[in-house]
XYZ file of C-alpha atoms in Angstrom:
764
model
C -23.856 -52.756 -6.153
C -21.895 -50.142 -8.102
C -24.415 -47.413 -7.247
C -24.199 -48.306 -3.578
C -20.400 -48.176 -3.704
C -20.506 -44.776 -5.408
C -22.908 -43.516 -2.755
C -20.594 -44.704 0.017
C -17.632 -42.993 -1.654
C -19.600 -39.757 -2.106
C -20.656 -39.754 1.534
C -17.079 -40.394 2.620
C -15.824 -37.503 0.476
C -18.510 -35.202 1.886
C -17.643 -36.241 5.438
C -13.944 -35.610 4.811
C -14.718 -32.177 3.366
C -16.823 -31.320 6.391
C -13.874 -32.201 8.642
C -11.403 -30.162 6.590
C -9.967 -27.337 8.624
C -9.168 -23.742 7.713
C -7.909 -20.801 9.744
C -10.461 -18.512 11.387
C -10.002 -15.319 13.428
C -12.202 -15.428 16.556
C -13.060 -12.065 18.141
C -13.980 -12.246 21.815
C -15.633 -9.737 24.144
C -12.938 -9.369 26.787
C -15.376 -8.182 29.452
C -17.539 -11.283 28.979
C -14.969 -13.710 30.434
C -16.670 -15.964 33.019
C -15.397 -15.631 36.574
C -14.121 -19.220 36.747
C -11.218 -18.445 34.409
C -7.999 -16.959 35.759
C -7.052 -15.200 32.510
C -8.244 -14.725 28.974
C -5.847 -17.275 27.513
C -7.449 -19.966 29.667
C -10.917 -18.857 28.546
C -9.923 -18.885 24.865
C -8.475 -22.378 25.212
C -11.590 -23.698 26.936
C -13.845 -22.149 24.281
C -11.811 -23.793 21.532
C -11.867 -27.197 23.214
C -15.630 -27.002 23.689
C -16.333 -26.885 19.951
C -13.987 -29.747 19.039
C -14.793 -32.205 21.807
C -15.602 -35.648 20.414
C -13.921 -35.046 17.076
C -11.092 -37.168 15.759
C -8.635 -34.286 15.999
C -8.862 -31.343 18.345
C -8.953 -27.829 16.927
C -5.550 -26.151 17.098
C -4.972 -22.595 18.303
C -2.406 -20.629 16.281
C -2.216 -17.284 18.084
C -3.778 -15.547 21.055
C -4.213 -11.785 20.539
C -4.428 -9.137 23.229
C -3.431 -5.763 21.739
C -4.980 -5.083 18.323
C -7.864 -7.434 19.045
C -9.110 -9.663 21.842
C -9.347 -13.257 20.720
C -7.412 -15.896 18.872
C -6.889 -17.649 15.555
C -7.412 -21.378 15.150
C -7.802 -24.169 12.624
C -11.513 -24.996 12.569
C -13.960 -26.981 10.488
C -16.984 -25.139 9.118
C -19.145 -26.708 11.823
C -16.707 -25.751 14.564
C -16.606 -22.192 13.258
C -20.397 -22.077 13.228
C -20.591 -23.479 16.764
C -17.969 -21.000 17.936
C -19.903 -18.064 16.455
C -22.909 -19.008 18.571
C -21.068 -19.076 21.888
C -21.478 -16.439 24.588
C -18.723 -13.858 24.512
C -17.892 -14.403 20.826
C -18.281 -11.249 18.739
C -17.301 -12.586 15.318
C -15.646 -15.549 13.600
C -14.013 -14.513 10.315
C -12.240 -16.774 7.833
C -8.598 -15.949 7.231
C -7.648 -13.779 4.243
C -4.551 -14.172 2.126
C -2.866 -10.861 1.324
C -0.225 -10.119 -1.315
C 2.710 -7.700 -1.412
C 2.169 -4.563 -3.485
C 5.323 -4.657 -5.174
C 17.994 7.644 -3.946
C 16.923 10.576 -5.286
C 13.713 10.645 -3.339
C 14.794 13.003 -0.493
C 15.873 15.633 -3.024
C 12.660 15.258 -5.031
C 10.599 15.711 -1.857
C 12.584 18.762 -0.825
C 14.123 17.101 2.230
C 17.778 17.628 1.301
C 19.196 20.268 3.638
C 15.931 20.597 5.568
C 17.096 18.885 8.756
C 16.241 21.997 10.762
C 12.548 21.466 10.091
C 12.536 18.071 11.772
C 14.116 17.602 15.221
C 16.370 14.550 15.124
C 17.731 14.552 18.664
C 16.028 13.735 21.918
C 12.551 12.385 21.213
C 13.132 12.697 17.456
C 15.176 9.514 17.459
C 12.684 7.717 19.653
C 10.114 7.101 16.917
C 10.071 3.446 15.873
C 8.682 2.546 12.444
C 7.298 -0.978 12.431
C 7.399 -2.605 8.985
C 5.267 -5.703 8.374
C 6.747 -7.377 5.324
C 9.174 -10.145 4.257
C 11.771 -9.513 6.954
C 15.157 -7.809 6.885
C 18.732 -8.205 5.646
C 20.426 -6.816 8.777
C 23.903 -6.737 7.232
C 22.864 -3.896 4.921
C 24.565 -0.573 5.595
C 21.099 0.988 5.693
C 20.787 -0.367 9.254
C 24.057 1.178 10.460
C 23.416 2.732 13.879
C 26.323 5.176 13.900
C 25.338 8.450 15.539
C 22.185 7.103 17.174
C 21.660 7.234 20.905
C 20.618 4.356 23.102
C 17.422 2.482 22.279
C 14.492 4.287 23.947
C 13.695 2.892 27.392
C 10.039 2.658 26.370
C 10.871 0.101 23.675
C 9.594 -3.391 24.563
C 10.509 -5.247 21.378
C 12.956 -8.078 20.864
C 15.263 -9.567 18.266
C 14.097 -13.144 17.657
C 16.748 -15.670 16.748
C 16.037 -18.168 14.008
C 17.516 -19.788 10.950
C 20.537 -17.765 9.798
C 19.539 -14.927 12.117
C 21.070 -14.215 15.525
C 19.582 -11.981 18.208
C 22.769 -9.922 17.949
C 21.692 -8.824 14.439
C 19.753 -5.922 15.944
C 21.336 -2.665 17.043
C 20.371 0.935 17.840
C 18.900 1.379 14.318
C 17.289 -2.041 13.804
C 15.756 -2.286 17.268
C 13.501 -5.280 16.748
C 12.916 -8.263 14.472
C 10.218 -10.933 14.796
C 8.662 -13.509 12.497
C 5.161 -14.994 12.341
C 4.629 -18.138 10.300
C 2.003 -20.271 12.054
C -0.847 -19.161 9.815
C 1.274 -19.582 6.701
C 2.382 -23.113 7.526
C -1.076 -24.125 8.744
C -2.523 -23.112 5.372
C 0.326 -24.112 3.050
C 2.126 -26.883 4.883
C 5.707 -26.897 6.192
C 7.884 -24.326 4.481
C 10.768 -25.355 2.241
C 13.698 -24.187 4.366
C 16.007 -24.457 1.394
C 14.090 -21.568 -0.168
C 13.042 -19.447 2.815
C 14.251 -18.890 6.361
C 12.180 -19.630 9.444
C 13.428 -16.395 10.993
C 13.278 -12.613 10.407
C 15.836 -13.087 7.612
C 14.610 -11.536 4.335
C 14.920 -14.054 1.500
C 12.850 -11.939 -0.900
C 14.200 -8.375 -0.724
C 10.848 -6.592 -0.506
C 10.959 -6.091 3.275
C 14.530 -4.802 3.258
C 13.627 -2.368 0.474
C 10.529 -1.001 2.242
C 12.046 -0.682 5.723
C 15.177 1.064 4.430
C 12.984 3.404 2.372
C 11.057 4.384 5.482
C 13.919 4.880 7.923
C 17.206 3.602 6.537
C 20.482 5.286 7.488
C 22.315 7.380 4.916
C 24.602 5.261 2.705
C 27.051 7.020 0.390
C 27.892 5.705 -3.084
C 24.736 3.600 -3.361
C 23.658 2.433 -6.828
C 22.403 -0.482 -8.893
C 24.991 -1.397 -11.543
C 25.965 2.289 -11.708
C 22.378 3.514 -12.102
C 20.932 6.090 -9.644
C 24.281 6.561 -7.949
C 24.439 8.800 -4.904
C 23.549 8.723 -1.214
C 20.594 6.485 -0.376
C 18.720 7.252 2.837
C 15.315 6.659 4.290
C 12.720 9.349 4.802
C 13.389 9.375 8.558
C 17.082 8.431 8.796
C 17.243 9.007 12.549
C 14.141 6.974 13.354
C 14.416 3.370 14.534
C 13.251 0.343 12.547
C 11.480 -2.790 13.777
C 10.595 -5.536 11.312
C 7.791 -8.089 11.594
C 8.093 -10.839 9.009
C 4.534 -11.808 8.098
C 4.940 -12.441 4.355
C 6.347 -15.629 2.859
C 6.684 -17.267 -0.538
C 3.058 -18.358 -0.364
C 1.681 -14.942 0.620
C 0.794 -12.994 3.752
C -1.893 -14.610 5.925
C -4.172 -12.530 8.109
C -3.593 -14.587 11.263
C 0.137 -13.841 10.952
C -0.468 -10.179 10.032
C -2.650 -9.676 13.102
C -0.015 -11.347 15.272
C 2.589 -9.002 13.812
C 0.428 -5.931 14.383
C -0.392 -7.158 17.889
C 3.318 -7.377 18.700
C 4.261 -4.125 16.949
C 1.781 -2.012 18.902
C 2.676 -3.712 22.194
C 6.395 -3.263 21.438
C 5.972 0.498 21.155
C 6.042 1.315 17.434
C 4.774 4.826 16.646
C 4.147 4.156 12.956
C 3.199 0.923 11.184
C 3.926 0.434 7.488
C 2.167 -2.316 5.513
C 2.883 -2.625 1.794
C 0.362 -5.400 1.257
C -3.309 -5.854 0.508
C -6.065 -8.311 -0.238
C -8.716 -6.335 -2.080
C -11.560 -4.523 -0.358
C -13.753 -6.011 2.346
C -16.183 -4.739 4.937
C -14.174 -3.195 7.771
C -15.451 -5.698 10.353
C -14.054 -8.545 8.219
C -10.838 -6.841 7.090
C -8.009 -7.987 9.358
C -5.723 -5.080 8.474
C -8.544 -2.599 9.147
C -9.290 -4.303 12.472
C -5.656 -4.219 13.546
C -5.269 -0.628 12.352
C -8.290 0.518 14.376
C -6.709 -0.706 17.600
C -3.374 0.818 16.599
C -5.098 4.163 16.028
C -6.701 3.929 19.488
C -3.198 3.628 20.922
C -1.896 6.627 18.960
C -0.115 4.603 16.259
C -0.390 5.789 12.655
C -0.930 2.990 10.116
C 0.145 3.582 6.526
C -0.843 1.079 3.819
C -0.310 0.747 0.085
C -3.332 1.416 -2.128
C -2.584 -1.508 -4.443
C -1.127 -2.093 -7.904
C -4.374 -2.845 -9.753
C -4.508 0.435 -11.706
C -5.317 2.072 -13.974
C -8.775 0.527 -13.657
C -11.279 2.366 -11.470
C -12.473 1.120 -8.063
C -9.397 -1.088 -7.587
C -8.264 0.093 -4.147
C -7.146 -1.894 -1.103
C -6.906 -0.683 2.500
C -9.668 1.949 2.387
C -10.645 2.168 6.078
C -10.731 5.860 7.091
C -8.396 5.248 10.045
C -5.715 3.976 7.604
C -3.530 6.334 5.559
C -3.901 4.915 2.037
C -0.988 5.654 -0.290
C -0.905 5.583 -4.090
C 2.198 5.898 -6.280
C 3.746 8.589 -8.451
C 6.903 8.917 -10.509
C 10.145 10.723 -9.646
C 12.018 13.294 -11.709
C 14.633 10.621 -12.438
C 14.653 8.211 -15.343
C 16.835 5.547 -16.935
C 16.523 6.145 -20.676
C 17.204 3.597 -23.360
C 16.750 4.105 -27.074
C 15.458 1.799 -29.774
C 16.920 2.918 -33.091
C 15.149 1.392 -36.095
C 16.582 0.651 -39.487
C 14.379 3.345 -41.054
C 16.107 6.031 -38.986
C 13.334 6.444 -36.429
C 14.430 6.611 -32.773
C 12.145 5.698 -29.850
C 12.819 6.388 -26.172
C 12.219 3.784 -23.485
C 13.831 2.714 -20.198
C 16.275 0.041 -19.040
C 18.566 -0.922 -16.173
C 20.531 -3.395 -18.283
C 24.212 -3.368 -17.280
C 25.718 -6.466 -18.908
C 27.785 -6.858 -22.037
C 27.220 -3.909 -24.339
C 24.611 -4.637 -27.024
C 25.796 -4.694 -30.654
C 26.297 -1.222 -32.095
C 25.391 -2.488 -35.551
C 21.749 -3.023 -36.574
C 20.314 -6.403 -35.552
C 17.368 -8.194 -37.131
C 14.108 -7.298 -35.354
C 11.158 -9.696 -34.997
C 7.759 -9.545 -33.286
C 7.280 -12.393 -30.803
C 3.814 -13.087 -32.195
C 5.493 -14.018 -35.481
C 8.032 -16.276 -33.789
C 5.654 -18.633 -32.022
C 2.997 -21.229 -32.667
C 1.204 -20.234 -29.461
C -1.746 -17.846 -29.326
C 0.045 -16.098 -26.458
C 3.413 -16.027 -28.210
C 3.325 -12.219 -28.362
C 3.631 -12.203 -24.543
C 6.874 -14.215 -24.564
C 5.553 -16.728 -22.064
C 7.901 -19.609 -21.145
C 8.174 -22.207 -23.905
C 6.293 -20.178 -26.524
C 9.134 -18.869 -28.716
C 10.675 -20.845 -31.569
C 14.499 -20.758 -31.199
C 15.053 -21.110 -34.933
C 13.035 -17.917 -35.495
C 14.541 -15.727 -32.761
C 18.182 -16.868 -32.750
C 20.438 -13.799 -32.765
C 17.541 -11.363 -33.167
C 15.975 -8.595 -31.089
C 12.482 -9.736 -30.095
C 9.525 -7.400 -29.460
C 7.413 -8.787 -26.601
C 4.082 -7.405 -25.398
C 3.818 -6.557 -21.705
C 1.306 -8.498 -19.613
C 0.510 -11.739 -17.728
C 4.090 -12.793 -16.897
C 6.767 -10.734 -15.129
C 8.514 -8.179 -17.322
C 11.994 -9.509 -16.593
C 10.877 -13.104 -17.082
C 10.088 -12.314 -20.716
C 13.752 -11.419 -21.152
C 14.748 -14.818 -19.767
C 12.454 -16.472 -22.293
C 13.999 -14.502 -25.160
C 17.528 -15.213 -23.957
C 16.869 -18.928 -23.507
C 15.477 -19.099 -27.034
C 18.692 -17.564 -28.378
C 17.506 -13.979 -28.784
C 20.057 -11.158 -28.759
C 17.844 -8.540 -27.136
C 14.282 -7.532 -26.277
C 11.960 -4.581 -26.736
C 9.179 -4.755 -24.141
C 6.116 -2.956 -25.507
C 3.368 -1.619 -23.276
C -0.229 -2.389 -24.134
C -3.301 -0.243 -23.430
C -3.356 -1.478 -19.825
C -0.106 0.368 -19.076
C -0.214 3.176 -21.609
C 2.874 5.351 -21.579
C 4.086 4.398 -18.108
C 7.645 3.102 -18.110
C 9.069 0.960 -15.300
C 12.782 0.201 -15.505
C 14.069 -3.339 -14.971
C 17.510 -4.898 -14.446
C 17.286 -7.156 -17.496
C 19.794 -9.955 -18.112
C 20.013 -9.264 -21.842
C 20.038 -5.972 -23.763
C 16.475 -4.703 -23.445
C 14.345 -1.582 -23.383
C 10.785 -1.035 -22.219
C 8.733 1.346 -24.378
C 5.291 2.945 -24.121
C 2.182 1.787 -25.941
C 2.522 4.367 -28.740
C 6.195 3.590 -29.329
C 5.479 -0.129 -29.214
C 2.741 0.229 -31.819
C 5.063 2.205 -34.086
C 7.839 -0.391 -33.778
C 5.434 -3.253 -34.530
C 4.068 -1.320 -37.511
C 7.625 -0.917 -38.819
C 8.204 -4.675 -38.489
C 4.982 -5.422 -40.382
C 5.827 -3.050 -43.236
C 9.538 -3.782 -43.662
C 10.908 -6.889 -45.338
C 14.145 -6.839 -43.330
C 13.497 -4.854 -40.135
C 16.482 -4.066 -37.916
C 17.087 -2.229 -34.645
C 19.781 -1.163 -32.200
C 19.289 -0.831 -28.432
C 21.242 1.886 -26.609
C 21.155 2.051 -22.790
C 21.890 5.637 -21.720
C 22.315 5.546 -17.915
C 20.626 7.905 -15.422
C 18.784 11.130 -16.242
C 17.531 13.599 -13.614
C 15.262 16.664 -13.635
C 12.789 14.836 -15.873
C 9.651 16.894 -16.546
C 6.763 16.724 -16.012
C 7.014 14.946 -12.696
C 5.425 13.463 -10.798
C 2.944 11.493 -12.875
C 0.410 9.179 -11.263
C 1.780 5.680 -11.877
C -0.406 3.647 -14.214
C -0.287 0.646 -11.865
C -1.420 2.683 -8.848
C -4.909 1.565 -7.764
C -7.717 4.083 -8.185
C -10.949 5.172 -6.589
C -13.792 5.466 -6.112
C -13.947 3.712 -2.772
C -16.351 0.793 -3.246
C -16.745 0.074 0.477
C -17.733 3.618 1.497
C -18.073 5.904 -1.558
C -18.455 8.918 0.770
C -14.799 8.546 1.873
C -12.349 9.627 -0.815
C -9.422 7.249 -1.307
C -6.478 7.042 -1.880
C -5.478 9.709 0.623
C -2.244 10.735 -1.042
C 0.458 9.636 -3.464
C 4.211 9.421 -2.955
C 7.240 8.261 -4.949
C 6.737 4.675 -6.071
C 8.396 4.231 -9.480
C 12.041 3.182 -9.951
C 12.962 3.545 -6.274
C 16.508 2.710 -5.116
C 16.769 1.116 -1.658
C 18.560 -1.701 0.186
C 18.189 -5.309 -0.953
C 18.657 -8.831 0.338
C 21.748 -10.914 -0.276
C 19.600 -13.994 -0.969
C 18.002 -12.906 -4.275
C 19.048 -11.180 -7.479
C 17.618 -7.812 -8.514
C 14.925 -9.424 -10.677
C 13.821 -11.740 -7.868
C 13.826 -14.700 -10.236
C 15.553 -17.932 -9.232
C 17.627 -17.944 -12.434
C 19.125 -14.536 -11.591
C 22.406 -15.293 -9.805
C 23.525 -11.663 -9.536
C 23.729 -10.159 -6.029
C 23.429 -6.463 -5.217
C 23.367 -4.257 -2.121
C 20.693 -1.949 -3.538
C 17.884 -2.495 -6.001
C 15.501 -0.362 -8.054
C 11.876 -1.533 -8.001
C 8.404 -0.025 -8.335
C 4.962 -0.305 -6.769
C 2.685 1.245 -4.181
C 4.790 -0.986 -1.918
C 7.493 1.652 -2.439
C 5.303 4.751 -2.006
C 3.796 3.485 1.251
C 7.084 3.437 3.246
C 7.906 6.911 1.923
C 4.786 8.215 3.645
C 5.417 6.013 6.694
C 8.850 7.578 7.090
C 7.456 11.071 6.597
C 4.847 10.337 9.267
C 7.706 9.412 11.603
C 9.343 12.769 10.823
C 6.126 14.608 11.670
C 5.709 12.566 14.842
C 9.223 13.583 15.904
C 8.456 17.246 15.162
C 4.982 17.149 16.754
C 4.798 14.307 19.280
C 1.487 15.663 20.560
C -0.290 15.129 17.217
C -2.701 12.223 16.752
C -2.443 9.860 13.767
C -5.354 11.738 12.162
C -3.614 15.089 12.643
C -0.435 13.750 11.019
C -2.390 12.400 8.058
C -4.299 15.676 7.778
C -1.045 17.644 7.660
C 0.257 15.405 4.870
C -2.992 15.633 2.909
C -3.876 19.327 3.214
C -0.382 20.433 2.171
C -0.110 18.027 -0.773
C -0.043 19.426 -4.311
C -2.193 18.421 -7.279
C -0.700 20.818 -9.845
C 2.844 21.265 -11.078
C 4.840 24.065 -9.536
C 5.747 26.966 -11.783
C 4.118 27.854 -15.057
C 0.323 27.968 -15.142
C -0.139 25.346 -12.439
C -1.125 22.573 -14.827
C -2.735 19.531 -13.167
C -0.699 16.430 -12.358
C -0.926 13.987 -15.253
C -1.824 10.295 -15.352
C 0.942 8.100 -16.802
C -1.659 5.664 -18.114
C -3.470 8.183 -20.324
C -1.300 11.279 -20.523
C -4.387 13.258 -19.475
C -4.986 15.168 -16.256
C -5.311 12.915 -13.222
C -8.143 13.299 -10.682
C -8.592 12.902 -6.921
C -9.674 9.317 -7.596
C -6.092 8.784 -8.797
C -4.056 10.872 -6.336
C -6.409 11.696 -3.439
C -5.276 14.999 -1.936
C -2.238 15.076 -4.220
C 1.475 14.373 -4.023
C 3.032 14.536 -0.571
C 5.068 17.674 0.266
C 6.778 17.109 3.637
C 8.421 20.507 3.979
C 4.964 22.120 4.003
C 3.367 19.365 6.085
C 5.529 20.157 9.107
C 3.704 23.495 9.445
C 0.163 23.005 8.059
C -1.552 25.791 10.011
C -4.764 23.823 10.608
C -5.603 20.121 10.868
C -8.687 17.938 10.703
C -8.435 15.788 13.828
C -10.209 12.516 14.600
C -10.371 10.096 17.515
C -11.923 6.756 18.408
C -15.393 8.147 19.186
C -15.498 9.877 15.775
C -14.773 6.615 13.987
C -17.380 4.802 16.091
C -19.941 7.427 15.020
C -18.885 6.703 11.440
C -19.558 2.982 11.996
C -22.951 3.861 13.481
C -23.719 5.802 10.307
C -22.929 2.612 8.371
C -25.518 0.760 10.531
C -22.936 -1.504 12.151
C -24.332 -3.838 14.798
C -23.050 -3.664 18.404
C -21.036 -6.858 17.867
C -19.460 -5.520 14.668
C -18.433 -2.323 16.446
C -17.129 -4.282 19.431
C -15.028 -6.503 17.144
C -13.343 -3.399 15.735
C -13.158 -1.312 18.917
C -12.425 -4.332 21.192
C -14.989 -3.109 23.688
C -18.738 -3.099 24.192
C -18.529 0.303 25.888
C -18.907 1.893 22.454
C -22.341 1.954 20.877
C -24.863 3.894 18.837
C -27.334 6.122 20.670
C -30.949 5.733 19.621
C -31.598 9.472 19.951
C -28.625 10.587 17.841
C -28.493 11.067 14.072
C -25.363 9.684 12.405
C -24.028 10.598 8.963
C -20.895 9.511 7.102
C -20.645 13.089 5.818
C -19.959 14.261 9.379
C -16.700 12.307 9.676
C -14.016 14.986 10.074
C -12.020 13.798 7.064
C -9.574 16.076 5.179
C -11.333 15.429 1.860
C -14.870 15.497 0.469
C -16.606 12.758 -1.481
C -20.218 13.343 -2.504
C -22.024 10.271 -3.825
C -25.402 11.150 -5.309
C -27.739 8.264 -6.008
C -29.735 7.882 -9.213
C -31.823 5.111 -7.642
C -34.726 7.431 -6.887
C -34.927 9.169 -10.230
C -33.956 9.075 -13.881
C -30.961 10.942 -15.223
C -32.011 14.503 -16.004
C -34.517 14.639 -13.133
C -34.819 18.396 -12.412
C -35.316 18.075 -8.648
C -32.350 19.556 -6.750
C -30.431 17.397 -4.282
C -28.281 18.805 -1.468
C -25.681 16.934 0.558
C -24.160 18.735 3.562
C -20.808 17.920 5.179
C -19.680 19.183 8.569
C -16.000 19.688 9.405
C -13.957 21.002 12.333
C -10.512 22.553 12.013
C -7.955 22.693 14.826
C -5.357 25.443 14.878
C -1.809 24.069 15.235
C -0.075 27.310 14.322
C -0.190 30.990 15.177
C -3.328 33.088 15.487
C -4.824 34.015 12.156
C -7.897 34.533 10.030
C -8.583 31.972 7.314
C -10.807 32.604 4.300
C -12.240 29.865 2.128
C -12.277 29.306 -1.607
C -14.217 26.355 -3.026
C -15.055 25.297 -6.553
C -16.024 22.235 -8.595
C -15.574 21.587 -12.310
C -19.117 20.386 -12.917
C -21.985 22.433 -14.317
C -25.174 22.260 -12.327
C -23.421 21.675 -8.985
C -22.928 24.506 -6.505
C -20.824 24.606 -3.336
C -21.855 26.700 -0.345
C -19.482 27.038 2.643
C -20.704 28.546 5.922
C -19.078 30.515 7.410
C -16.630 31.721 4.770
C -14.167 33.047 7.314
C -12.674 31.437 10.452
C -10.690 33.373 13.030
C -8.274 31.543 15.345
C -6.764 33.339 18.335
C -4.788 30.517 19.960
C -3.172 27.169 19.254
C -5.516 24.250 19.900
C -8.630 26.300 19.161
C -11.318 24.534 17.119
C -13.753 26.026 14.598
C -16.474 24.214 12.637
C -18.022 24.862 9.248
C -20.453 23.225 6.824
C -20.235 22.603 3.096
C -23.415 22.084 1.109
C -23.191 20.503 -2.337
C -26.331 21.071 -4.415
C -26.947 19.300 -7.710
C -29.584 21.050 -9.828
C -30.545 17.815 -11.560
C -29.666 14.137 -11.612
C -26.894 12.856 -13.868
C -26.293 9.434 -15.469
C -24.699 6.846 -13.219
C -20.915 7.036 -13.407
C -20.807 10.797 -14.008
C -18.037 12.417 -11.970
C -16.710 15.896 -11.271
C -13.922 17.240 -9.112
C -12.891 20.337 -7.235
C -10.966 21.748 -4.307
C -11.725 23.571 -1.071
C -8.947 25.719 0.387
C -8.713 27.680 3.641
C -5.908 30.254 3.595
C -4.532 32.902 5.929
C -2.054 34.180 3.357
C 0.745 31.958 4.666
C -0.863 28.530 4.953
C -3.117 26.865 2.409
C -5.201 24.070 3.934
C -6.516 22.249 0.872
C -9.056 19.444 0.525
C -9.959 17.597 -2.695
C -13.587 17.240 -3.738
C -15.025 14.311 -5.724
C -18.658 14.198 -6.853
C -20.186 11.085 -8.397
C -23.551 9.673 -9.366
C -24.028 6.000 -8.545
């Protein structure tokens, strides 16, 4: 009897699981709509009803898409999704993905101060709209002041959606649009807690306000965070317009909402889309951001995305589709030093944005958190792990990792600690990220942290003093590649080098929400107008804003041409001196193209690049053919079955006209040391966007046994718009062990312009 009852229960559980619904994105072939339907919405609805007929609850449609893809998103059971995939006119049915956020000295550091003449800011210059898909906007911020801007462009089709604590009147000539998309979020997570987040474009988090004001915020004088980084804060394109699309919530950013936001942004008339979010790497036909970005590219919209914050590990990138501009993070030449002075006279430099009651000037007892806890993770200062009787009135050394940096300070404070030293571990190396701590605190590098912990272990009565020293500028060397910035190689297509470029992403000052404190933690009751935070989330809108500047200066350029200009004029060595290579904050050693792509963005050179590597839809389709994509996979990306792969044409990834070179040799067919030579040839085409001139090439790689042969070695351009092609052959004399890598650079120069491309060579 018991066994029978258990069997009945098991069958009931299995049946309930089979009926459980999840969100799926359904891609439809628009041209396949049967004649009996008046429009595509009617067809989508009928298709959805057909797979759920006879079930206890009908499948629910969340969104219908018509711009960045043709199709809809719906809540389906596994069986319904399978049935839908088999229907005529259905190209693909993909499960929803959950994405996460990749969380005012910048204009001066980038050379933009006083360079207004390079970038037209009247007429069409102010017509560029940067669409930011993020956590919404705090419209009351002065960064959205529209003083001096002309009327909203007549081509703009966007709107300002009213909602909780957000009126349609919140928009103006600067903030020209605001929408929110929450159906996917609430379908997956349940009804939102409206006491914690607003069902409207209102930014309750701060991230979206920070990114959108970084991209195109108006100039705001006397901006600072508690006196740090004081000065004028302005976006990269201060005369551009901003439109926000709230697609990220407390529970994450869901692909059905992201696609709805991208769908609206492109239809509204945005010229640039900025997405500081990611969900790891996936095949392009299943990556919602890549799918939306492909359609945006077709409609002449540049899409800029953050590379991710999973560094310094290799192969950690997000958003690697070649039609996306993938942005990593570097440091600025500004720092916020703090000093840890030990009782033995040693002095160690760190960083801090602490601005509360001055820490004691007399030495205070110093203790390592691992010695003040009964927990195996006590060294990390996790909540509830410190013993108050051991840390009361003392400065506590906490190891960085697992929990948020600022949260560790809360833990120390709540346990009665007087201050905190936050010590990096090997994962973060010497990279220092400043935080607005609520108690006297300083973050120090791995080496300094090890020295401080060694002092504690060797001294019977260790003491320390923390001194917060304010803002320091002209820090050298800078930039460094941020340790957290995700790295290559590209695991989806190793022959495409990613990231494309790096921009400022460490300790960035920009506008903030009035709903959250600078740490973002619920216990932080402080409110600020500007905040300093770090991440590739911050570097991405820098490049988005710079793309808007280039679009205003060169409205005829395609998204690929704009990206090419940014990449080929980027720098990978420090200016002045012997041209030493940009360093990696994680190791202190020279960084590589897997870390920075083409290099650090240099907008004043990008406006006049001389030559560009251009790309269009047909070029990307050829790339997909080289990847052996099926007709349905291509149609799901390109939204049309008119594109296809010709049986009589040879396709190669190496022929994609990309502004960088990635050569991936395979060791699968031979052992390391195999003496047979292997040659890989890339074809590229350059378009002249400057004056007539003759360009000569210089190419080299830092790897013995590999030669580079460019043909021809000289290209003569007589008119703007003229195109010239060349080939590059990379020959490896013998095979190398898997994982071996080498790097180089190929540069075309006419004496005035240097059109540079990074080279990465790997054995897999």
